[in-house]
Every structure is written in C-alpha cells, then in structure tokens.
XYZ file of C-alpha atoms in Angstrom:
416
model
C -108.843 57.557 -14.061
C -107.510 54.085 -13.234
C -104.913 52.594 -15.573
C -104.876 49.072 -16.952
C -102.803 46.691 -19.034
C -104.829 44.474 -21.363
C -103.749 40.872 -22.029
C -105.111 38.304 -24.458
C -104.103 34.776 -25.315
C -104.955 34.054 -28.936
C -106.027 30.559 -29.885
C -103.660 29.241 -32.608
C -106.736 28.150 -34.596
C -108.447 31.573 -34.499
C -108.489 33.999 -37.407
C -106.642 37.318 -37.080
C -109.851 39.299 -37.641
C -111.605 37.496 -34.794
C -108.641 38.089 -32.480
C -108.645 41.806 -33.303
C -112.414 42.029 -32.814
C -112.112 40.451 -29.377
C -109.217 42.723 -28.391
C -111.110 45.786 -29.556
C -114.103 44.676 -27.506
C -111.864 44.353 -24.440
C -110.604 47.911 -25.041
C -114.187 49.167 -25.175
C -115.117 47.253 -22.023
C -112.133 48.717 -20.193
C -113.144 52.205 -21.319
C -116.732 51.619 -20.223
C -115.441 50.607 -16.773
C -113.388 53.801 -16.492
C -109.904 52.428 -17.222
C -107.242 54.073 -19.351
C -105.399 51.424 -21.370
C -101.660 52.032 -21.052
C -100.324 48.849 -22.642
C -101.397 45.634 -24.365
C -99.854 42.186 -24.483
C -100.853 39.168 -26.583
C -99.552 35.643 -27.061
C -100.650 32.925 -29.487
C -100.492 29.512 -27.851
C -102.604 26.862 -26.165
C -103.555 27.730 -22.551
C -101.145 26.984 -19.721
C -102.762 25.407 -16.660
C -100.786 27.468 -14.145
C -100.555 30.913 -15.772
C -102.835 30.676 -18.832
C -99.985 32.371 -20.727
C -96.540 30.850 -20.979
C -94.228 31.348 -17.983
C -91.888 33.550 -20.018
C -94.730 35.794 -21.206
C -95.950 36.232 -17.613
C -92.443 37.284 -16.577
C -92.459 39.773 -19.484
C -95.814 41.056 -18.193
C -94.301 41.442 -14.703
C -91.541 43.673 -16.125
C -94.118 45.851 -17.921
C -96.159 46.116 -14.715
C -93.084 47.110 -12.706
C -92.305 49.822 -15.249
C -95.802 51.253 -15.860
C -97.404 50.553 -12.450
C -101.003 49.983 -13.598
C -103.957 49.652 -11.234
C -105.011 46.356 -12.817
C -104.103 43.729 -15.375
C -107.194 42.697 -17.375
C -107.309 39.433 -19.331
C -109.732 38.853 -22.180
C -109.656 35.115 -21.499
C -111.527 33.534 -18.579
C -109.092 32.702 -15.777
C -109.322 30.164 -12.975
C -108.884 31.342 -9.402
C -105.438 29.742 -9.208
C -104.354 31.386 -12.476
C -105.449 34.787 -11.165
C -103.547 34.136 -7.942
C -100.376 32.982 -9.730
C -100.357 35.900 -12.178
C -101.078 38.433 -9.411
C -98.278 37.034 -7.264
C -95.794 37.103 -10.142
C -96.748 40.586 -11.374
C -97.555 42.062 -7.950
C -100.695 43.623 -9.411
C -104.417 42.915 -9.133
C -105.531 40.724 -12.048
C -109.053 40.147 -13.354
C -110.631 38.572 -16.439
C -113.252 39.901 -18.881
C -116.218 38.616 -16.918
C -115.052 40.252 -13.691
C -114.663 43.439 -15.721
C -118.257 43.126 -16.984
C -119.432 42.648 -13.398
C -117.596 45.863 -12.450
C -119.441 47.710 -15.227
C -122.789 46.258 -14.210
C -122.186 47.181 -10.571
C -121.578 50.830 -11.457
C -124.637 50.976 -13.771
C -127.070 49.215 -11.410
C -129.320 51.941 -9.999
C -132.500 50.057 -9.085
C -133.157 47.315 -6.557
C -133.876 44.817 -9.333
C -130.687 45.525 -11.269
C -128.585 45.433 -8.086
C -130.036 42.024 -7.241
C -129.202 40.758 -10.734
C -125.614 41.992 -10.499
C -125.192 40.431 -7.057
C -126.594 37.115 -8.320
C -124.198 37.157 -11.293
C -121.257 37.837 -8.968
C -122.230 34.937 -6.691
C -122.727 32.642 -9.704
C -119.166 33.546 -10.713
C -117.770 32.955 -7.214
C -119.478 29.663 -6.324
C -117.421 27.246 -8.465
C -114.269 29.039 -7.308
C -115.000 28.698 -3.583
C -112.693 25.692 -3.060
C -109.703 27.439 -4.685
C -110.340 30.687 -2.779
C -110.288 28.889 0.572
C -107.181 26.951 -0.456
C -105.388 30.231 -1.151
C -106.590 31.879 2.057
C -105.436 28.845 4.069
C -101.877 28.770 2.750
C -100.759 30.351 6.037
C -103.285 28.523 8.231
C -102.918 29.237 11.924
C -103.622 26.880 14.872
C -107.214 27.039 16.046
C -108.594 27.898 12.600
C -111.280 25.385 11.548
C -110.223 22.676 9.130
C -110.145 23.482 5.434
C -113.053 21.207 4.569
C -115.374 22.658 7.225
C -114.667 26.271 6.329
C -114.904 25.522 2.619
C -118.320 23.911 3.091
C -119.494 26.852 5.211
C -118.278 29.437 2.660
C -119.882 27.651 -0.291
C -123.134 27.106 1.604
C -123.274 30.802 2.502
C -122.990 31.690 -1.180
C -125.741 29.200 -2.088
C -128.041 30.573 0.630
C -127.571 34.143 -0.596
C -128.231 33.035 -4.200
C -131.461 31.335 -3.139
C -132.672 34.475 -1.347
C -131.901 36.662 -4.354
C -133.565 34.257 -6.810
C -136.712 34.188 -4.662
C -136.847 37.970 -4.594
C -136.254 38.229 -8.344
C -138.962 35.625 -8.913
C -141.422 37.794 -6.994
C -140.430 40.817 -9.074
C -140.789 38.748 -12.253
C -144.316 37.656 -11.316
C -145.248 41.300 -10.835
C -143.747 42.122 -14.244
C -145.637 39.265 -15.915
C -148.886 40.499 -14.354
C -148.139 43.990 -15.671
C -147.312 42.563 -19.107
C -150.602 40.608 -19.181
C -152.488 43.750 -18.095
C -150.885 45.739 -20.924
C -151.892 43.055 -23.441
C -155.456 43.072 -22.114
C -155.580 46.835 -22.628
C -154.693 46.469 -26.300
C -150.970 47.140 -26.137
C -148.734 44.951 -28.263
C -145.163 44.523 -27.015
C -141.954 45.169 -28.946
C -138.368 44.933 -27.666
C -135.058 46.224 -28.953
C -132.323 43.597 -28.876
C -128.858 43.234 -30.315
C -125.151 43.299 -29.675
C -124.051 45.911 -27.166
C -123.275 49.330 -28.669
C -125.289 48.671 -31.863
C -127.262 51.887 -31.325
C -130.353 50.451 -29.602
C -130.765 53.278 -27.106
C -130.241 55.965 -29.767
C -132.912 54.306 -31.908
C -135.215 53.988 -28.892
C -134.808 57.679 -28.068
C -135.546 58.719 -31.645
C -138.640 56.510 -31.949
C -140.302 57.545 -28.683
C -138.789 61.016 -28.272
C -137.168 59.935 -25.010
C -133.831 60.665 -23.372
C -132.522 57.263 -22.244
C -128.751 57.386 -21.676
C -127.004 56.752 -24.979
C -123.215 56.818 -25.356
C -120.590 55.278 -27.617
C -119.877 52.818 -24.824
C -120.700 49.201 -23.990
C -123.568 48.388 -21.615
C -125.029 51.892 -21.236
C -128.430 50.167 -20.862
C -128.703 47.769 -17.931
C -132.290 48.308 -16.756
C -135.038 47.884 -19.395
C -136.937 51.084 -20.218
C -140.467 50.882 -21.666
C -142.419 53.627 -23.454
C -145.547 53.784 -25.625
C -145.432 54.233 -29.395
C -148.228 54.677 -31.941
C -147.672 52.504 -35.024
C -150.219 53.102 -37.795
C -153.079 53.316 -35.336
C -151.888 50.509 -33.081
C -150.652 51.212 -29.569
C -147.447 49.324 -28.766
C -145.084 49.367 -25.822
C -141.436 49.302 -26.882
C -138.632 48.317 -24.502
C -134.912 49.095 -24.656
C -132.890 46.211 -23.189
C -129.352 45.216 -22.196
C -127.021 44.320 -25.084
C -125.455 40.951 -25.823
C -121.751 40.185 -25.929
C -119.640 37.290 -27.232
C -119.100 34.283 -24.958
C -121.652 35.522 -22.412
C -121.523 32.694 -19.827
C -124.689 30.825 -18.878
C -124.505 32.053 -15.278
C -124.681 35.671 -16.456
C -127.607 34.912 -18.777
C -129.379 33.166 -15.878
C -128.757 36.098 -13.517
C -130.299 38.550 -15.996
C -133.164 36.253 -16.964
C -135.850 38.685 -15.790
C -134.289 41.421 -17.930
C -133.948 39.168 -20.986
C -137.594 38.125 -20.587
C -138.462 41.613 -21.839
C -137.120 40.312 -25.162
C -138.358 36.722 -24.961
C -141.979 37.673 -24.147
C -142.382 40.395 -26.790
C -144.685 40.159 -29.816
C -141.995 41.617 -32.093
C -138.223 41.827 -31.541
C -136.242 44.575 -33.257
C -132.767 43.067 -33.699
C -130.482 46.095 -34.136
C -127.120 45.859 -35.913
C -124.477 48.482 -36.683
C -124.420 48.401 -40.489
C -121.234 50.518 -40.616
C -119.175 47.587 -39.282
C -117.500 45.076 -41.589
C -119.531 42.223 -43.071
C -117.699 39.612 -40.986
C -118.091 41.601 -37.760
C -121.844 41.960 -38.323
C -122.124 38.249 -39.137
C -120.354 37.208 -35.948
C -122.385 39.576 -33.798
C -125.636 38.348 -35.329
C -124.561 34.786 -34.543
C -123.984 35.769 -30.899
C -127.450 37.362 -30.744
C -129.171 34.332 -32.258
C -127.293 31.923 -29.995
C -128.414 33.929 -26.945
C -132.052 34.216 -28.034
C -132.698 31.117 -30.127
C -134.233 28.749 -27.574
C -136.678 31.435 -26.426
C -137.690 33.061 -29.718
C -139.016 30.218 -31.848
C -142.445 31.830 -32.336
C -141.588 35.530 -32.081
C -141.401 37.789 -35.136
C -137.980 39.391 -35.682
C -137.250 42.595 -37.593
C -133.546 43.102 -38.331
C -132.821 46.816 -38.119
C -129.710 47.843 -40.041
C -128.861 51.011 -38.115
C -126.285 53.765 -38.826
C -126.816 53.657 -42.609
C -125.767 57.323 -42.720
C -122.193 56.054 -42.269
C -122.015 53.801 -45.367
C -122.898 53.935 -49.067
C -126.029 52.221 -50.406
C -124.228 49.584 -52.518
C -122.276 48.393 -49.474
C -125.462 48.281 -47.393
C -127.360 46.199 -49.986
C -124.432 43.796 -50.255
C -124.500 43.242 -46.487
C -128.280 42.799 -46.338
C -128.180 40.263 -49.180
C -125.204 38.336 -47.802
C -126.657 38.169 -44.279
C -130.225 37.290 -45.299
C -130.100 33.911 -43.513
C -129.312 35.669 -40.210
C -131.328 38.854 -40.755
C -135.074 38.231 -41.249
C -137.342 41.126 -42.269
C -134.515 43.650 -42.838
C -135.161 47.402 -42.571
C -132.530 50.118 -43.063
C -132.620 53.146 -40.747
C -130.539 55.942 -39.361
C -131.371 56.645 -35.732
C -129.380 59.863 -36.115
C -131.369 61.321 -39.048
C -134.682 59.438 -38.721
C -134.405 57.949 -42.215
C -136.335 54.689 -42.610
C -138.547 55.138 -39.535
C -141.826 54.988 -41.488
C -140.770 51.755 -43.207
C -139.748 50.357 -39.815
C -143.134 51.219 -38.287
C -144.937 49.636 -41.256
C -142.862 46.470 -40.828
C -143.661 46.360 -37.097
C -147.369 46.886 -37.830
C -147.386 44.042 -40.376
C -145.885 41.622 -37.837
C -148.023 42.503 -34.819
C -150.614 39.947 -33.650
C -153.546 40.135 -36.049
C -156.644 42.116 -35.149
C -160.082 41.457 -36.648
C -162.043 43.987 -38.673
C -165.791 44.415 -38.274
C -168.645 46.799 -39.151
C -171.211 47.607 -36.465
C -174.457 49.559 -36.437
C -174.932 51.424 -33.168
C -178.046 53.312 -32.008
C -177.626 57.097 -32.197
C -177.961 57.840 -28.499
C -175.901 59.006 -25.539
C -175.002 55.398 -24.715
C -174.141 54.774 -28.371
C -171.815 57.790 -28.460
C -170.086 56.542 -25.294
C -169.560 53.170 -27.016
C -168.071 54.920 -30.067
C -165.634 56.812 -27.824
C -164.613 53.509 -26.187
C -164.036 51.879 -29.594
C -161.792 54.796 -30.613
C -159.734 54.199 -27.440
C -159.472 50.430 -27.878
C -159.144 49.908 -31.646
C -158.459 51.492 -35.017
C -161.480 53.140 -36.680
C -161.375 53.096 -40.495
C -164.649 54.904 -41.150
C -167.741 56.170 -39.344
C -171.066 57.524 -40.674
C -173.819 59.263 -38.731
C -177.416 59.019 -40.001
C -180.322 57.889 -37.876
C -177.824 55.286 -36.612
C -174.028 55.140 -36.310
C -172.195 52.888 -38.791
C -168.614 52.219 -37.724
C -165.909 50.174 -39.460
C -163.037 49.309 -37.115
C -160.485 46.661 -36.185
C -159.411 45.495 -32.742
C -158.403 42.416 -30.791
C -160.998 39.670 -30.280
C -161.809 40.664 -26.709
C -162.708 44.234 -27.721
C -164.837 43.121 -30.693
C -166.760 40.599 -28.591
C -167.415 43.210 -25.902
C -168.520 45.780 -28.510
C -170.983 43.309 -30.029
C -172.345 42.490 -26.563
C -172.783 46.180 -25.718
C -174.542 46.880 -29.027
C -176.941 44.017 -28.378
C -177.629 45.501 -24.970
C -178.486 48.869 -26.538
C -180.849 47.428 -29.143
C-alpha cells in the first residue's frame, strides 16, 4: 500500500467543525485511493501565492517528508500548477491536490467505455487551464532547436482541446442512445427513480436491499461510478431505479460537466431518492444536504424528491426526529429507513408510489371472447387491475397511463 502525508490549509474564517469534516473527508478519499495516511499537517492562514502554505510550514513539511519518505503529499486545497511544482521541488516528493486524488479514484473504478471517457474528459478539463504553466516548467531548461514557448504552448493546449471535443462527441452519442432507451422505458409504462446523495451515505446498500441486487457496496467514497439500473415493483407500479455516483463538497464545474451523462440519470428521473446518513451529526447532515441541493438545484425544479434518512439503526428515535424536524427545509418528503435491517421499506415504497406521475383509473366492459381475454392479459401487463368480474362480459377496473387507456378503449371498440 502506498503511503501519503495529508495537508490542509484552514481558512481563518472557517469553523473548527467544518475544518475537521473536510480533513476527515480527505482521509476517506485517500483510503479509497489505496493510500495509508502516515502523517497530517495543517495551517490556519490565508493562501500564499507561491506555496499555498507559508514558507516556514512548507519547510516543516519537507523535514517530515525526509523523515517518513511517503509516496505522495496530498493537499485538501486546490493547488495551482506552480504551487504543486514549488512544493514538490522543496519537499522532493510528488504532490497532488484533492481533485487529482478524486481523478485517481475515478480512474481505478472506471470499468466501462463510457466511464473511462468521462474520467478522461475530467482529467483534460483539469489540465487545460494549467497548460501554460506546465509548458513554462518544462521549458526551464530549454535547449537550442526546441520550438519557441508560445508555439509549443499553443500546440499543447490545442491538442487537449481536440481530444476533449472528440470525447464530448462520443459521450453525446452515448447520451442520445440513453435518452432513447429512457423514452422507450417510459413508453412501456416504467416510471424512473434515482438514488442521489452525498458519497458514502449508503445509496448502494439501500439499492441492493430494495432490488435484491449485489452492486458493490463498501464503507468507502465513490464505490459507485457507473449508474446501475434495475426494476422494482412499487404497489403495482413498475419502476426502474438507478444507483448513481455520489456528490462531494466543492465539486468543480468541470467535473460536473464531465459526468453530465451520469448525473442525467438523476436529473431525468420522475422521483429522486435523496439519501442521507442519519447517524452523522446534525451540522454534518445539513452541510451535506446543502452540497446535494447546490449540485442538483438547477436541474430538479420539477422533480419530486424523497429524503431518505438511512442508517436509523445506529441512532435513537428522539435524535432522529430532532434531525428530521430541524432539517425540514432541506429534506422534503422525509422517510426513515435502515438499509441494513429493511425497516421503513414499505413506507418508502408508499411514498414513491404517491409521487409517481399520475395514472388514470377507468372501468371497461370487454366482450367475453378469445380476443377479449388477450386484451385482459395485456391490461394486466401494462397497468394495475383493481377488480375484474366475469359474467357474459368482462368488467375490469384498472389504472394506467393515458396511452394505455386510450389504446384499451380503441381495442374494445374494435371488438364490439
């Protein structure tokens, strides 16, 4: 296992609890990437342009590096290319920031062509604004005959842009195929639900329990990178439920853009299940809910949200009710569940059913014939039958989407 030293510059205006939350998240990210944390260093100050930390603190870091010999130094704070270069040169150790660490995690978890394209696009989005500084560093020992800095810099940046364009075009083609599939599922009577929430809130565990599936689920950040979709029966309605990638604080716009086709699984759903870890502190849950809403808000104006307070087996009821009440403005349609024990699943399914797009209910009289029986079988497949009586005719009371009801009426008229 690779070894790492974690470093964080605390903003003087930040609260201690927020600083600790961010440091703990960096620890979890490092663990998810396969690093063993061997030391941590923090400093409270405004950022330094050259080193991000103060010069003296960087020299202290260099002494720790010389003593412990880590594989990498990982900063929680975003670093410029020149800051990374200066720190690496002073400490004589590879240095990365949190977003490079996330890209490392994504790269190891990407197993499909689509997810690999998204990771590559995110990496290029990260590199593009840093192209000028990278070339400046590489040219410090420029040799005769090497093309001028400006020409090479333009060529390097243009190469990145060309690769980004190719990847976006390919992802756009994949997205069109996904949208066609999503429209086909809707036309077949499937409503769409998506699990969303902060990473490591228990989404995959809940998904597995609901659909009796075995999607990878660990106490680790970003175990889900590629969306997984399965069918689920909810009080007679067929829905397709999707497990999606988790959110994280300060997710940069370029990373959101790169994973747009994955996030569309959330944005284009009929119902979003916003999962939170109810065993965390009130303030931690509040901040994570804010991150989720900030990430989704522009896209979810007309989508129903169910806030799923997961892991209730880890806290007492009074504490849970206090959190639900205090977070009501951020947690619409709250439901309490335990993905581990299955408690609350029936209430959750009822809540989902109540928020699904409305179906119409109708009573039809169908001739008692072979064609009529075939129509009844089709109605059972496409809708929810509440009652059926057989006499000299078939009387059926059912509900379904408009398209199914209109077709059923047309077929009955054709049999009369």
